[in-house]
Every structure is written in C-alpha cells, then in structure tokens.
Coordinates of C-alpha atoms in Angstrom, one line a residue:
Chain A
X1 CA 0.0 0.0 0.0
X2 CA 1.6 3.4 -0.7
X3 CA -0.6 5.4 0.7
X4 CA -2.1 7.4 -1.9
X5 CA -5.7 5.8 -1.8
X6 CA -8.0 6.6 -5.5
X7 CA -11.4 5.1 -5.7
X8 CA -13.0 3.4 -7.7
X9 CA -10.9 0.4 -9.0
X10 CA -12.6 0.5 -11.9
X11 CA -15.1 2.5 -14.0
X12 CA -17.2 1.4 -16.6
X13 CA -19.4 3.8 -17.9
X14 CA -21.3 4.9 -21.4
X15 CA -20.5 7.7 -23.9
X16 CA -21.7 11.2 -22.8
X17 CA -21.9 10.4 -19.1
X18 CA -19.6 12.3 -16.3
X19 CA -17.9 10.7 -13.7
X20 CA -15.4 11.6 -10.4
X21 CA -12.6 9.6 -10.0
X22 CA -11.7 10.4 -6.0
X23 CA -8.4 10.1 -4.9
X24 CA -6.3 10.6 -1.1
X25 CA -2.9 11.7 -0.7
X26 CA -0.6 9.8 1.4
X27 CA -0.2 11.1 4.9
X28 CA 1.5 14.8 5.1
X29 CA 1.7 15.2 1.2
X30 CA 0.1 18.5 0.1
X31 CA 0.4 18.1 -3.5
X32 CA -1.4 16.3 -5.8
X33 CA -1.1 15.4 -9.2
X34 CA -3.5 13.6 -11.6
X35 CA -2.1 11.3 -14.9
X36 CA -3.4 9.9 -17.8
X37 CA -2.4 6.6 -18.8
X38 CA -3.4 5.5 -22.3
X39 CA -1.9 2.9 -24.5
X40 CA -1.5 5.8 -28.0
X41 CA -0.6 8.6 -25.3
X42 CA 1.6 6.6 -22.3
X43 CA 1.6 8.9 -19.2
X44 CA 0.3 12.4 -19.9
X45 CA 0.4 15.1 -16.4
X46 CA -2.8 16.5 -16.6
X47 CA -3.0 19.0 -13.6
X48 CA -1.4 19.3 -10.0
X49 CA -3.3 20.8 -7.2
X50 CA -0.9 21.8 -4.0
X51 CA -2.5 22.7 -0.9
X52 CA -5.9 23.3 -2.4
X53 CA -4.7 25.5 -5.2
X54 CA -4.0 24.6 -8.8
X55 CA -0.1 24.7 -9.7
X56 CA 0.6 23.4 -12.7
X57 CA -1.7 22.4 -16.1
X58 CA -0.8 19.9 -18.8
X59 CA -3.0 18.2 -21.5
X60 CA -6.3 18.5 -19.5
X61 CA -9.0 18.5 -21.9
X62 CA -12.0 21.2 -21.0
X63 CA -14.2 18.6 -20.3
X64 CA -12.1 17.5 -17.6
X65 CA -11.6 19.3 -14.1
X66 CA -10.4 18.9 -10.9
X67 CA -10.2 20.5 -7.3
X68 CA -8.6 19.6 -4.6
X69 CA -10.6 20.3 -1.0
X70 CA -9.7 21.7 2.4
X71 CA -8.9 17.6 4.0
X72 CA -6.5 17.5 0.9
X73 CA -8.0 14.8 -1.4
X74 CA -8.8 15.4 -4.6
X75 CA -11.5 14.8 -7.6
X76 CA -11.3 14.5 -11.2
X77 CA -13.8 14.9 -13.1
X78 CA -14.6 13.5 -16.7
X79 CA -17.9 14.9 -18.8
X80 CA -19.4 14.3 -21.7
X81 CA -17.3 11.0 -22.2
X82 CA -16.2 10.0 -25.2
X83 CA -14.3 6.4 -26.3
X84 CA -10.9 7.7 -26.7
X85 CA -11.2 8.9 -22.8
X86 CA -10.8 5.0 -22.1
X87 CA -7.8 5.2 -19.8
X88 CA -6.2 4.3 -16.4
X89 CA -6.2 7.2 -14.2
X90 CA -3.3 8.1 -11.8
X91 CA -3.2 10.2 -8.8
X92 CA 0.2 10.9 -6.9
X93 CA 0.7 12.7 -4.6
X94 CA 4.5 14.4 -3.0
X95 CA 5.3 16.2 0.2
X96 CA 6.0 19.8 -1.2
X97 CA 5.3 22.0 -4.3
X98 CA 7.9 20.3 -6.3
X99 CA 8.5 16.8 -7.1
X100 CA 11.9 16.5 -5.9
X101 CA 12.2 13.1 -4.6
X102 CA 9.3 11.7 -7.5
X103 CA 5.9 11.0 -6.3
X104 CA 3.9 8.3 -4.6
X105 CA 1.4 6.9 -7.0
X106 CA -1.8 5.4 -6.3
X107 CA -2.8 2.3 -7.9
X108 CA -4.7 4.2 -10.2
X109 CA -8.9 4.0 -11.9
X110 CA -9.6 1.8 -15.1
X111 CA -12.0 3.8 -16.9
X112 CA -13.7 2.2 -19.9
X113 CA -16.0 3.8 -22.1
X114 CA -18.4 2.1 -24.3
Chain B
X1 CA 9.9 21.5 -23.9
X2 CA 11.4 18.3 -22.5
X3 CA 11.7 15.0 -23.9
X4 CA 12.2 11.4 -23.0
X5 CA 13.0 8.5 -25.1
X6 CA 12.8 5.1 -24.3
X7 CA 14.0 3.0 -27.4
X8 CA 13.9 -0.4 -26.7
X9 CA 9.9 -1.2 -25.9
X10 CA 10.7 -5.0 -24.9
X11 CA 14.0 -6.9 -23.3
X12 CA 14.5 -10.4 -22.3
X13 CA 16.7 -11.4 -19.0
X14 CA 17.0 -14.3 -17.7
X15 CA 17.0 -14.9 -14.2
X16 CA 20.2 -13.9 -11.9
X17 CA 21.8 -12.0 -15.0
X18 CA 22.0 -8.7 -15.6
X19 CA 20.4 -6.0 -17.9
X20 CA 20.4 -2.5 -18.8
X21 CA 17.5 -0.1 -20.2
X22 CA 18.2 2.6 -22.1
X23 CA 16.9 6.0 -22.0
X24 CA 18.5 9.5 -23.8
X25 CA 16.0 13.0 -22.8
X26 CA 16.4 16.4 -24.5
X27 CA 16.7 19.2 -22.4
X28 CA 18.3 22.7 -22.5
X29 CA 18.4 23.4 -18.5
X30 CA 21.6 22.4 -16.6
X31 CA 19.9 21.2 -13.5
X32 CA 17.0 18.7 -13.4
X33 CA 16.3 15.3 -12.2
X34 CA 15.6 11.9 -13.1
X35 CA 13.9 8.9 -12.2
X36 CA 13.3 5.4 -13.1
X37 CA 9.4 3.7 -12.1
X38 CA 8.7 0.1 -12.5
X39 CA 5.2 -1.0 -13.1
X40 CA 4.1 -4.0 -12.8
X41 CA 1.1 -6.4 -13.8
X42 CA -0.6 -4.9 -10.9
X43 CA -0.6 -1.7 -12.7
X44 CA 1.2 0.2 -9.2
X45 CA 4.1 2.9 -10.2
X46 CA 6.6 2.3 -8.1
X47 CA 9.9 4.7 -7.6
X48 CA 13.1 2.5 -8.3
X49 CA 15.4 5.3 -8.5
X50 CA 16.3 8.8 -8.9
X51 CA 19.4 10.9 -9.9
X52 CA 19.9 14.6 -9.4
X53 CA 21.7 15.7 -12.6
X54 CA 24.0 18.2 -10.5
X55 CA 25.6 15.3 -8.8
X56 CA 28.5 13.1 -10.6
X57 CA 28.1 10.2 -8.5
X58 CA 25.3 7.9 -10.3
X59 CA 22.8 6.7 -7.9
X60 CA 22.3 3.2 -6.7
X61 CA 19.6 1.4 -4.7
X62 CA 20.4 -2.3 -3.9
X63 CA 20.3 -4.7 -7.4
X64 CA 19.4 -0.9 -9.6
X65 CA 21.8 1.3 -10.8
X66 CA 22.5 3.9 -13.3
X67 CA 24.9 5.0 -15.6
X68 CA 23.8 8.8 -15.8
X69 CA 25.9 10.5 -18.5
X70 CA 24.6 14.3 -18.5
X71 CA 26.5 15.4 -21.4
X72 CA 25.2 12.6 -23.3
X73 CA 22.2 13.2 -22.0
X74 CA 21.6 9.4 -21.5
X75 CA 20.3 7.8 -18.1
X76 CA 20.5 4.0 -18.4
X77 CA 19.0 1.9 -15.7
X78 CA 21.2 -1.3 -14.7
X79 CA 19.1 -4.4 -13.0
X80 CA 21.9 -6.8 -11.5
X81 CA 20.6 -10.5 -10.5
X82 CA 17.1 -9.9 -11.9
X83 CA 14.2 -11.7 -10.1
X84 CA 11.2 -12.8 -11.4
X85 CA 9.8 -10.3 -9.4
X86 CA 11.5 -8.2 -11.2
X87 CA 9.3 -8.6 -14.6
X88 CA 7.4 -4.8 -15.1
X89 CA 7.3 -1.8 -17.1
X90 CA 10.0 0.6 -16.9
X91 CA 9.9 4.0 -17.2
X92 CA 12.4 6.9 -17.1
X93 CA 10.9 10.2 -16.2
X94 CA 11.9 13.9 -16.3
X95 CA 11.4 16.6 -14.1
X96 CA 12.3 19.9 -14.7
X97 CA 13.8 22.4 -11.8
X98 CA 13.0 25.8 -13.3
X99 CA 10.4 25.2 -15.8
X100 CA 7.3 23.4 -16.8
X101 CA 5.5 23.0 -13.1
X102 CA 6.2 20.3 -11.2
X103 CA 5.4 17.4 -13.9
X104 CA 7.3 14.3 -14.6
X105 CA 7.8 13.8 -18.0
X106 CA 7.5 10.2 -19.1
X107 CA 9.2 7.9 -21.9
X108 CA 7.2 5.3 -23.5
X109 CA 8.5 2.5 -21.0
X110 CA 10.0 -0.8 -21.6
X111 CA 8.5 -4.0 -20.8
X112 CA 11.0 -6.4 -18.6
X113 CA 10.8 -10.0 -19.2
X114 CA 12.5 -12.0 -17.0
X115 CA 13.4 -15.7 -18.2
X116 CA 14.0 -19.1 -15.6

C-alpha cells in the first residue's frame, strides 16, 4: 500500500456520461497530481493541485476538471465522455510544491468507455 | 519543452543476470532530475530510483543502478541478479527544476521479461 488511496478500481461507464474519479494523498503530502495513462498517449500530467490551489496544467481536456478540498484529497472529473477517454487514471501525490524526490502513486482507476 | 526517449519497448533477462534499459531525454536546463518507475502487472508505479543531474556520482539502490551521462544526455538503468519479481514496465521520467510545473515527463517504457 503506498498510501495514496484513489477510488473506484474501476469504471465502466457509457458515452456522454460524467464521472469523479476520487483520490487521497498519502499522509502529510500537500500536492497532488492527476495522470493519464493511455496505450496511444503513455503517461500524460494532466494537472497538480498543491495545498488546495492549482499549480501546474498539462493536456487537461476542457471537459475534464479537478479541485482539490480543504482535507487534501482530490476529484477529477470527466464529462461528456467519449471512447478515446478509455484510460487508467493516476493520482500521486508528494510532500512539497515540487517533485523532488518523485511521487507516490496510487494504484490508479480503469475507466472504460463504451 | 522536455523530452524522454525510451527506445527499446521489450528486453529479455534471464534470471540472476544482468540487464540494462536505455533512455537519452532532451533538455536545455543544466539542472533537473531523473527517475526510473517500475510497473508491474498490478498496474502500481513504483519509484526504483532517482538521480539529481548536479551530482557526478550515479545513484544506486540495492540490485538498480545507473549509468547517468549528462553530457550525453543518456540515463541507463542497470538491473543486477534480476528476479522474477522483477518482470514490469520501466519508465524513465523527467522533471524539470526551473520550468514546466512540477510534472514528470514520461518515456514510453519498456516492458522487462524475465526468463527461468
């Protein structure tokens, strides 16, 4: 277990829906950081949250967001799903703004949409 | 913008020898760091190993090592006396110091088979 706790397992869900993909950072981390795992894209940084506030923005689509709330954990989440959003979903999470000493993933969410 | 390269997307070891993935990354900044994750069928990233590009000395943790060449820009990740266990994904991963947030950039991994 490494601490960094992200419910559900898995996801199966239709086109057009929205879902939230939860996730807990490990004990005393304050940032958090949400991936996109894909098997055409590999690992794609979508967007860090540190102590509540956004820090950092990669290839987040519009239809995705994300906030991250006053106990720390934080929510992703997907609208108006399409096929190609089929993907494993990371959270990490690291002690300070940076990632220094790397992060501590989560064991991620399988989404599949059909 | 940063890039990592992992060219070899499968290698075979068998068990107890030794085996080293390759990984080059293009960057313009002088000070950064780098990291190796293994993940396995369980889908978990786990860290194996980092190197902090100011420092000479290449890192080492137990059976992993690397061979971290700056001006070559080449960070290859040495497995001694693989283990079954040892059988994963590998990724090398970027992070820049002075730019680009606090993202790891990613290569396209390498999938470790390890042979009886």
């Amino acid at each position: 277990d490494s601490g960094v706790t992200q419910t559900p397992k898995h996801l199966i869900t239709a086109t057009g829906q929205r879902v939230t993909l939860r996730c807990s950072p490990r004990s005393g981390d304050l940032s958090v950081y949400w991936y996109q795992q894909s098997l055409d894209q590999g690992l794609q940084f979508l967007i860090q949250y540190y102590n509540g506030e956004e820090r950092a923005k990669g290839n987040i689509l519009e239809r995705f967001s994300a906030q991250q709330f006053p106990d720390l954990h934080s929510e992703l989440n997907l609208s108006s799903l399409e096929l190609g959003d089929s993907a494993l979903y990371f959270c990490a999470s690291s002690v300070g703004r940076g990632a220094d000493y790397g992060y501590t993933f989560g064991s991620g969410t399988r989404l599949t949409v059909v | 913008a940063q890039t990592v390269t992992q060219s070899q997307p499968e290698m075979s070891v068998q068990e107890a020898e030794t085996v080293t993935l390759s990984c080059t990354y293009d960057t313009s900044e002088s000070d950064y760091y780098l990291f190796w994750y293994k993940q396995p069928p369980s889908r978990q990233m786990i860290l194996v190993i980092r190197q902090e590009a100011y420092k000479q000395q290449n890192a080492t943790e137990n059976r992993f090592s690397v061979n971290f060449q700056k001006a070559a820009k080449s960070f290859s990740l040495k497995i001694s006396d693989s283990q079954l266990g040892d059988a994963a994904m590998y990724f090398c991963a970027y992070r820049s110091i002075t730019g680009g947030g606090n993202k790891l950039t990613f290569g396209t991994g390498t999938q470790l088979k390890v042979e009886l």
